[in-house]
Amino acid sequence: MVEQNNSNSPKKLGVLIGGSGLIGGTLAHYFKTHTPETIDIRAPSSKKLSIRNAGDIRDYLKRVKPDFLINTAIANINSDSQLAVEVNYFGAINIARAAAALNIPYIHLSSASILPVGDNLTEENHLPITADLNNYAKSKLMAEKTLQYMKENEGLDYTCIRLAIVYGDHDHKIQGFHRLLFTVADEAMPFLFTKRGVMHSYSNARKLPYLVHHILNKREEFSGETYHFVDKNPVDLSELILTVKSYLNLSLPKEVYVPYPLARFGRKSVSLILKALTKVGLNAQLPAEIMFLESFYKTQTLSSQKLAQSSFIDPIPEETIFSILPKLVHYYLDRWTHQNILSTYSDDIVNPCRKDIFEDPHELLESIHGDSTSPFVDLLETVDE
Ligand SMILES: NC(=O)c1ccc[n+]([C@@H]2O[C@H](COP(=O)([O-])OP(=O)(O)OC[C@H]3O[C@@H](n4cnc5c(N)ncnc54)[C@H](OP(=O)(O)O)[C@@H]3O)[C@@H](O)[C@H]2O)c1
C-alpha cells in the first residue's frame, strides 16, 4: 500500500532528525523510494544540525522552510542525565517550538520505556515522573508531557508514536531485539535470563513509515494524539529466544530459566569484574540493555486497539517478528560477520559458499585494472555538455 498525496497538491518538504538511526534511516529510505514525486525529505546529520542547539534548528529551518518535521533522534540509552535531557527532552521541545512557530505538523517518536509493566497498556498509561526513573525513560516521558502541554497552550499540531521493542534492518548500534539476537548468535547466553510466560510487544520498523506517511496526510484525525505502534500479538520472550537458537542450530542457551535474583547477582558480579579489569588497562562494558534486565522477567504489552480503530490500515498484516526472523537473522549475521564482531559464530551456516574476496589479491588487482578503472561514461557526458 503506497499512499499518495492528492496529485494536485504541491510537493511537500519534510525535515527528518535522526536520519542515520534505525528508525530515521528506515523513514528516509521509505520517503526516498516511495514518495519522490510528492515528498522530499532532508535528513541533516547531527553534525550539521544538533537538536541540542536551538540556534542551529532556527537557522536551518529558516533556510529550508519545511512543511513538516519528524524527530527520531535520541541520545544513547545509557547517556548521563545531561545528554539525555538535552537531546531527548530539550531537543524534542526545541523541534516542537519550531513546528509551532512555522505552524507545521511535528511527528514525535516515543517509547514503551515510559510505561509501567502490565498487560494491554493503553495510550493513557504512563509511569509517574519521579527522580529515580532512568534517564532515558524520564526524558522521553517529560517530552511527551510537554508536547501535550504545548498542544493545549501553544496550538502545537503534533502526533506522538510510541514504539515497543523495535525489529528491522540497518541497526548500526545493535540495540533492543538486535542485541538479543547478537547475544544468542554469539553464544553469550548460556541459559534463559527470563521466566516462563513473559510477554512483550514488538514494533516493526519497516511498517512504521507507512503510518508516518498516513498521519501526515490525515492531520485532522491524528493531530494532538498519541498512538501505540506495535504488532497485534505480543511475543513470549523465551519462545523467541528458543526460535532464534533453533534457527541458528546452536546448543545454547540451555532451556534453563535463571531466576531474577541470581541474574541480578550475576550482573553485579560481572560489572565489578569489568571495573577491576580497567585497573590493568582492559576496557570492557556490559551492553547498555543490561540496565533493563528486570524487564526480561516482567510482562509489558501495549494495546494496539486505538490505532486499529483509526483510518490506518496495516500495509503488511502477515509480517511479524517470527515471519521475518529468517531474513533478519541472515541480514545481521552477514553484517556482523563482515564487521568481525561475532566471536564464536561460524559464517558457514549463513554463507556456505562465500569465498574470501582478498584470498588472491593479485587476481583482484588484475580484474580491477582489466575493466573497472575507466572514468564513468555518464559523468563524462555531463562534463562535455
Ligand atoms: N530502537 C528501539 O528499539 C526503540 C524502541 C522504542 C522507541 N524507540 C524510539 O525511536 C526513536 C528512534 O530510535 P532509534 O532506535 O532509531 O535511535 P538510534 O538508532 O540510536 O538513532 C539515533 C539518532 O539520533 C541522532 N542524534 C543523536 N543526538 C543528536 C543530536 N544532538 N542532534 C541531532 N540528532 C541526534 C543520531 O545521529 P548521529 O548518529 O549523527 O549522532 C541518530 O541518527 C527514538 O525516539 C527512540 O526513543 C526506539
Coordinates of C-alpha atoms and ligand atoms in Angstrom, one line a residue:
M1 CA 0.0 0.0 0.0
V2 CA 1.6 3.2 -1.1
E3 CA -0.2 6.3 0.0
Q4 CA -0.3 9.2 -2.4
N5 CA -0.9 12.8 -1.8
N6 CA -3.6 14.5 -3.9
S7 CA -1.9 14.8 -7.3
N8 CA -2.9 18.5 -7.5
S9 CA -1.1 19.4 -4.2
P10 CA 2.4 20.8 -4.4
K11 CA 5.4 18.7 -3.5
K12 CA 6.0 18.7 0.3
L13 CA 9.3 19.1 2.0
G14 CA 9.9 17.4 5.3
V15 CA 12.9 17.6 7.7
L16 CA 13.8 14.3 9.4
I17 CA 16.0 14.5 12.5
G18 CA 17.9 11.3 13.4
G19 CA 18.1 10.0 9.8
S20 CA 21.2 7.9 10.4
G21 CA 19.5 5.9 13.1
L22 CA 17.4 2.7 12.9
I23 CA 14.0 4.4 12.7
G24 CA 15.2 7.6 11.0
G25 CA 17.1 5.6 8.3
T26 CA 14.0 3.4 7.6
L27 CA 11.9 6.6 7.2
A28 CA 14.4 8.3 5.0
H29 CA 14.6 5.2 2.8
Y30 CA 10.8 5.0 2.5
F31 CA 10.3 8.6 1.5
K32 CA 13.2 8.4 -1.0
T33 CA 11.8 5.3 -2.7
H34 CA 8.0 5.6 -2.2
T35 CA 7.3 9.3 -2.5
P36 CA 9.8 11.0 -4.7
E37 CA 7.0 12.7 -6.7
T38 CA 5.2 14.1 -3.7
I39 CA 7.5 14.4 -0.7
D40 CA 11.1 15.5 -0.4
I41 CA 13.0 14.7 2.8
R42 CA 16.0 16.5 4.2
A43 CA 17.8 14.5 6.8
P44 CA 20.7 16.6 8.2
S45 CA 23.3 14.8 10.3
S46 CA 23.7 15.7 13.9
K47 CA 26.9 17.4 13.0
K48 CA 25.0 19.8 10.6
L49 CA 22.0 20.2 12.9
S50 CA 22.3 19.2 16.6
I51 CA 18.9 19.4 18.3
R52 CA 20.7 20.4 21.5
N53 CA 21.3 23.7 19.9
A54 CA 18.1 25.8 19.4
G55 CA 20.0 28.3 17.3
D56 CA 21.1 25.5 14.8
I57 CA 17.5 24.5 14.5
R58 CA 16.2 28.0 13.9
D59 CA 18.9 28.8 11.3
Y60 CA 18.4 25.5 9.4
L61 CA 14.6 25.7 9.3
K62 CA 14.6 29.4 8.3
R63 CA 16.7 28.3 5.3
V64 CA 14.8 25.1 4.4
K65 CA 11.2 26.2 5.2
P66 CA 9.8 22.6 5.6
D67 CA 6.1 21.6 5.5
F68 CA 6.6 19.1 8.4
L69 CA 9.1 17.9 11.0
I70 CA 9.9 14.3 12.2
N71 CA 12.1 13.7 15.1
T72 CA 13.7 10.3 15.6
A73 CA 16.8 11.5 17.5
I74 CA 17.9 10.1 20.8
A75 CA 21.0 10.0 22.9
N76 CA 22.4 6.6 23.7
I77 CA 20.2 4.9 26.2
N78 CA 22.9 4.8 28.8
S79 CA 23.7 8.5 28.5
D80 CA 24.2 10.6 31.6
S81 CA 21.3 12.9 32.7
Q82 CA 22.8 16.0 31.0
L83 CA 22.9 14.4 27.5
A84 CA 19.6 12.6 27.9
V85 CA 17.8 15.7 28.9
E86 CA 19.5 17.9 26.2
V87 CA 18.7 15.5 23.3
N88 CA 15.6 13.6 24.3
Y89 CA 13.8 16.3 26.2
F90 CA 15.0 19.8 25.3
G91 CA 15.9 18.7 21.8
A92 CA 12.4 17.4 21.2
I93 CA 10.9 20.5 22.6
N94 CA 13.2 22.7 20.5
I95 CA 11.8 21.0 17.4
A96 CA 8.3 21.3 18.6
R97 CA 8.8 25.0 19.3
A98 CA 10.0 25.4 15.7
A99 CA 7.0 23.4 14.4
A100 CA 4.6 25.6 16.4
A101 CA 6.3 28.8 15.1
L102 CA 6.1 27.6 11.5
N103 CA 2.6 26.2 12.0
I104 CA 3.5 22.8 10.6
P105 CA 3.0 19.2 11.9
Y106 CA 5.5 17.6 14.2
I107 CA 5.8 13.8 14.4
H108 CA 7.4 12.6 17.6
L109 CA 8.8 9.2 18.4
S110 CA 8.4 7.9 21.9
S111 CA 9.0 4.7 23.7
A112 CA 7.4 2.0 25.9
S113 CA 10.1 2.7 28.4
I114 CA 7.7 5.4 29.8
L115 CA 5.1 2.7 30.6
P116 CA 4.7 0.5 33.7
V117 CA 4.8 -3.2 33.4
G118 CA 1.4 -4.9 32.7
D119 CA -0.8 -6.3 30.1
N120 CA -2.7 -4.4 27.3
L121 CA -1.5 -1.0 28.4
T122 CA -3.2 1.9 26.7
E123 CA -2.1 5.3 25.5
E124 CA -3.4 6.8 28.7
N125 CA -1.0 4.8 30.8
H126 CA 2.4 6.0 31.8
L127 CA 4.8 5.8 34.8
P128 CA 4.7 8.6 37.4
I129 CA 7.5 11.1 36.8
T130 CA 9.9 10.5 39.7
A131 CA 13.6 11.3 40.2
D132 CA 14.6 7.6 40.3
L133 CA 13.4 6.8 36.8
N134 CA 16.3 6.0 34.4
N135 CA 17.5 9.0 32.3
Y136 CA 16.0 7.6 29.1
A137 CA 12.5 6.9 30.4
K138 CA 12.5 10.2 32.3
S139 CA 13.5 12.3 29.4
K140 CA 11.1 10.5 27.0
L141 CA 8.2 10.8 29.4
M142 CA 8.9 14.5 30.1
A143 CA 9.0 15.2 26.4
E144 CA 5.5 13.6 26.0
K145 CA 4.2 15.7 28.8
T146 CA 5.5 18.9 27.4
L147 CA 4.2 18.2 23.9
Q148 CA 0.8 17.7 25.4
Y149 CA 1.1 21.0 27.2
M150 CA 2.2 22.7 24.0
K151 CA -0.8 21.3 22.1
E152 CA -3.1 22.8 24.8
N153 CA -1.3 26.1 25.3
E154 CA 0.6 26.8 22.0
G155 CA -1.7 25.1 19.5
L156 CA 1.1 22.6 18.5
D157 CA 0.0 20.2 15.8
Y158 CA 1.8 17.0 16.8
T159 CA 1.4 13.3 16.8
C160 CA 3.3 11.0 19.2
I161 CA 4.1 7.4 18.2
R162 CA 5.1 5.1 21.0
L163 CA 7.3 2.1 19.9
A164 CA 7.9 -1.0 21.9
I165 CA 10.9 -3.3 21.1
V166 CA 11.8 -2.5 17.5
Y167 CA 12.9 -5.0 14.9
G168 CA 14.2 -4.2 11.4
D169 CA 17.4 -3.9 9.4
H170 CA 20.1 -1.2 9.5
D171 CA 20.6 -1.0 13.2
H172 CA 24.1 0.3 13.4
K173 CA 24.2 0.3 17.2
I174 CA 22.9 -3.2 17.9
Q175 CA 20.2 -2.4 20.4
G176 CA 17.0 -3.9 21.8
F177 CA 16.0 -7.0 19.9
H178 CA 19.1 -7.0 17.8
R179 CA 21.2 -7.1 20.9
L180 CA 19.3 -10.2 22.0
L181 CA 19.9 -11.7 18.5
F182 CA 23.5 -10.9 18.7
T183 CA 23.9 -12.4 22.2
V184 CA 22.3 -15.7 21.1
A185 CA 24.3 -15.8 17.8
D186 CA 27.5 -15.2 19.7
E187 CA 26.6 -18.0 22.2
A188 CA 26.9 -15.5 25.0
M189 CA 23.7 -16.6 26.7
P190 CA 24.2 -19.9 28.4
F191 CA 20.8 -20.1 30.0
L192 CA 17.5 -18.2 29.7
F193 CA 17.5 -14.9 31.5
T194 CA 13.8 -14.7 31.8
K195 CA 10.9 -16.8 33.2
R196 CA 8.2 -18.7 31.5
G197 CA 5.3 -16.8 30.0
V198 CA 6.9 -13.3 30.0
M199 CA 5.3 -11.4 27.1
H200 CA 6.4 -8.2 25.3
S201 CA 5.2 -6.1 22.4
Y202 CA 7.2 -5.6 19.3
S203 CA 7.3 -2.8 16.7
N204 CA 8.1 -3.5 13.0
A205 CA 10.4 -0.7 11.7
R206 CA 9.5 -1.5 8.1
K207 CA 5.8 -0.7 8.6
L208 CA 6.3 2.5 10.6
P209 CA 6.9 4.8 7.5
Y210 CA 3.5 3.9 6.2
L211 CA 2.0 5.1 9.4
V212 CA 4.0 8.3 9.4
H213 CA 3.0 9.0 5.8
H214 CA -0.6 8.3 6.6
I215 CA -0.8 10.6 9.6
L216 CA 0.9 13.4 7.7
N217 CA -2.0 13.1 5.2
K218 CA -4.7 13.0 7.9
R219 CA -3.8 15.8 10.3
E220 CA -7.4 16.3 11.4
E221 CA -7.8 12.8 12.7
F222 CA -4.3 12.3 14.1
S223 CA -3.3 15.8 15.4
G224 CA -2.7 16.0 19.2
E225 CA -2.9 12.2 19.6
T226 CA -0.6 9.5 20.9
Y227 CA -0.6 6.0 19.4
H228 CA 1.0 2.7 20.2
F229 CA 2.6 1.2 17.1
V230 CA 3.0 -2.5 17.9
D231 CA 2.3 -5.8 16.3
K232 CA -1.2 -7.0 17.3
N233 CA 0.1 -10.1 19.1
P234 CA 2.6 -9.9 21.9
V235 CA 5.5 -12.3 21.9
D236 CA 6.7 -14.8 24.5
L237 CA 10.3 -13.9 25.2
S238 CA 11.6 -17.4 25.8
E239 CA 9.8 -18.7 22.7
L240 CA 11.5 -16.0 20.7
I241 CA 15.0 -16.8 22.1
L242 CA 14.5 -20.6 21.5
T243 CA 13.3 -20.0 18.0
V244 CA 16.4 -17.9 17.2
K245 CA 18.5 -20.7 18.8
S246 CA 16.9 -23.4 16.7
Y247 CA 17.1 -21.4 13.5
L248 CA 20.9 -21.0 14.1
N249 CA 21.2 -24.6 15.0
L250 CA 23.1 -23.7 18.3
S251 CA 23.2 -25.7 21.5
L252 CA 23.0 -22.5 23.7
P253 CA 21.1 -21.2 25.6
K254 CA 20.1 -24.3 27.5
E255 CA 16.4 -24.3 28.3
V256 CA 17.1 -23.5 32.0
Y257 CA 15.3 -20.4 33.4
V258 CA 17.7 -18.3 35.6
P259 CA 15.8 -16.8 38.5
Y260 CA 15.9 -13.0 38.6
P261 CA 17.8 -12.6 41.9
L262 CA 20.5 -14.9 40.5
A263 CA 20.6 -13.0 37.2
R264 CA 20.8 -9.7 39.1
F265 CA 23.7 -11.0 41.3
G266 CA 25.4 -12.2 38.1
R267 CA 25.1 -8.8 36.5
K268 CA 26.5 -7.1 39.6
S269 CA 29.4 -9.5 39.8
V270 CA 30.3 -9.2 36.1
S271 CA 30.2 -5.4 36.3
L272 CA 32.6 -5.5 39.3
I273 CA 35.0 -7.7 37.5
L274 CA 34.9 -5.4 34.4
K275 CA 35.5 -2.4 36.7
A276 CA 38.5 -4.2 38.2
L277 CA 39.9 -5.0 34.7
T278 CA 40.1 -1.3 33.9
K279 CA 42.8 -1.1 36.5
V280 CA 45.0 -3.3 34.4
G281 CA 44.2 -1.4 31.2
L282 CA 41.4 -3.6 29.9
N283 CA 38.3 -1.8 29.0
A284 CA 35.1 -3.8 28.5
Q285 CA 31.5 -2.8 29.2
L286 CA 28.2 -4.7 29.7
P287 CA 25.7 -3.9 26.9
A288 CA 23.5 -0.9 27.8
E289 CA 20.4 -3.1 27.6
I290 CA 21.5 -4.9 30.7
M291 CA 20.0 -2.0 32.7
F292 CA 16.6 -3.3 31.5
L293 CA 17.3 -6.8 33.0
E294 CA 14.2 -6.6 35.1
S295 CA 12.1 -6.2 32.1
F296 CA 13.2 -9.7 30.8
Y297 CA 11.3 -11.0 33.8
K298 CA 8.2 -8.9 33.6
T299 CA 5.4 -8.8 31.0
Q300 CA 4.8 -5.5 29.3
T301 CA 2.3 -5.5 26.4
L302 CA 0.9 -2.5 24.7
S303 CA -2.7 -2.3 23.3
S304 CA -2.8 -1.6 19.6
Q305 CA -6.5 -1.0 19.7
K306 CA -6.5 2.7 19.3
L307 CA -4.5 2.6 16.0
A308 CA -6.6 -0.4 14.8
Q309 CA -9.7 1.7 15.2
S310 CA -8.2 4.6 13.2
S311 CA -8.2 5.0 9.4
F312 CA -4.7 3.5 9.2
I313 CA -4.6 0.0 7.6
D314 CA -1.6 -2.3 8.3
P315 CA 0.2 -2.5 4.9
I316 CA 1.7 -5.9 5.6
P317 CA -0.5 -7.6 8.2
E318 CA 1.0 -11.0 7.8
E319 CA 4.5 -9.8 8.7
T320 CA 5.6 -10.4 12.4
I321 CA 8.8 -10.8 14.2
F322 CA 8.5 -14.6 13.7
S323 CA 7.8 -14.4 10.0
I324 CA 10.6 -12.0 9.3
L325 CA 13.1 -13.8 11.6
P326 CA 14.9 -15.9 9.0
K327 CA 15.5 -12.7 6.9
L328 CA 16.7 -10.7 9.9
V329 CA 19.0 -13.4 11.1
H330 CA 20.6 -13.7 7.7
Y331 CA 20.9 -10.0 7.3
Y332 CA 22.5 -9.4 10.7
L333 CA 24.8 -12.4 10.8
D334 CA 26.1 -11.4 7.4
R335 CA 26.6 -7.8 8.6
W336 CA 28.3 -8.8 11.9
T337 CA 30.5 -11.3 10.2
H338 CA 31.7 -8.7 7.8
Q339 CA 32.4 -6.4 10.8
N340 CA 34.3 -9.2 12.6
I341 CA 32.4 -8.7 15.8
L342 CA 31.0 -12.2 16.3
S343 CA 33.4 -14.1 18.5
T344 CA 32.2 -17.6 18.1
Y345 CA 29.7 -17.8 15.3
S346 CA 30.7 -19.6 12.1
D347 CA 29.8 -17.8 8.9
D348 CA 29.4 -21.2 7.1
I349 CA 25.8 -21.5 8.3
V350 CA 24.5 -18.3 6.6
N351 CA 27.0 -18.2 3.7
P352 CA 28.2 -21.7 3.0
C353 CA 29.6 -20.7 -0.4
R354 CA 31.3 -17.4 0.4
K355 CA 34.8 -17.0 -1.0
D356 CA 37.2 -14.6 0.7
I357 CA 37.5 -11.7 -1.8
F358 CA 41.0 -11.0 -0.6
E359 CA 42.2 -14.5 -0.8
D360 CA 44.1 -13.8 -4.1
P361 CA 44.9 -10.1 -4.1
H362 CA 46.8 -10.3 -7.4
E363 CA 43.8 -11.8 -9.2
L364 CA 41.6 -9.0 -7.7
L365 CA 44.1 -6.3 -8.8
E366 CA 44.2 -7.7 -12.3
S367 CA 40.5 -7.8 -12.6
I368 CA 40.1 -4.2 -11.4
H369 CA 42.8 -3.0 -13.7
G370 CA 41.2 -5.0 -16.5
D371 CA 37.8 -3.5 -16.5
S372 CA 37.0 -1.2 -13.6
T373 CA 39.1 1.9 -13.8
S374 CA 37.8 3.8 -16.8
P375 CA 36.1 7.1 -15.9
F376 CA 32.3 6.8 -15.5
V377 CA 30.8 7.5 -19.0
D378 CA 27.6 9.2 -17.8
L379 CA 29.6 11.6 -15.7
L380 CA 32.0 12.3 -18.6
E381 CA 29.0 13.2 -20.8
T382 CA 27.8 15.8 -18.3
V383 CA 31.2 17.5 -18.4
D384 CA 31.1 17.6 -22.2
E385 CA 27.7 19.2 -22.3
Ligands
LIG1 N1 15.3 1.2 18.6 C1 14.3 0.8 19.5 O1 14.3 -0.4 19.9 C2 13.3 1.8 20.0 C3 12.4 1.3 20.9 C4 11.4 2.2 21.4 C5 11.4 3.5 21.0 N2 12.4 4.0 20.1 C6 12.3 5.4 19.8 O2 12.5 5.5 18.4 C7 13.3 6.7 18.1 C8 14.4 6.4 17.2 O3 15.3 5.5 17.8 P1 16.4 4.7 17.1 O4 16.5 3.3 17.6 O5 16.2 4.9 15.6 O6 17.7 5.5 17.5 P2 19.2 5.4 17.0 O7 19.4 4.3 16.0 O8 20.0 5.3 18.3 O9 19.5 6.7 16.3 C9 19.5 7.9 17.0 C10 19.6 9.1 16.0 O10 19.6 10.3 16.8 C11 20.6 11.1 16.2 N3 21.1 12.1 17.2 C12 21.7 11.9 18.4 N4 21.9 13.0 19.0 C13 21.5 14.0 18.2 C14 21.5 15.5 18.3 N5 22.1 16.1 19.3 N6 21.0 16.2 17.2 C15 20.5 15.5 16.2 N7 20.5 14.2 16.0 C16 21.0 13.4 17.1 C17 21.7 10.2 15.8 O11 22.6 10.9 14.9 P3 24.1 10.7 14.9 O12 24.4 9.2 14.6 O13 24.6 11.6 13.8 O14 24.6 11.0 16.3 C18 20.9 9.1 15.2 O15 20.6 9.4 13.9 C19 13.6 7.3 19.4 O16 12.7 8.3 19.8 C20 13.5 6.2 20.4 O17 13.2 6.6 21.7 C21 13.3 3.1 19.6

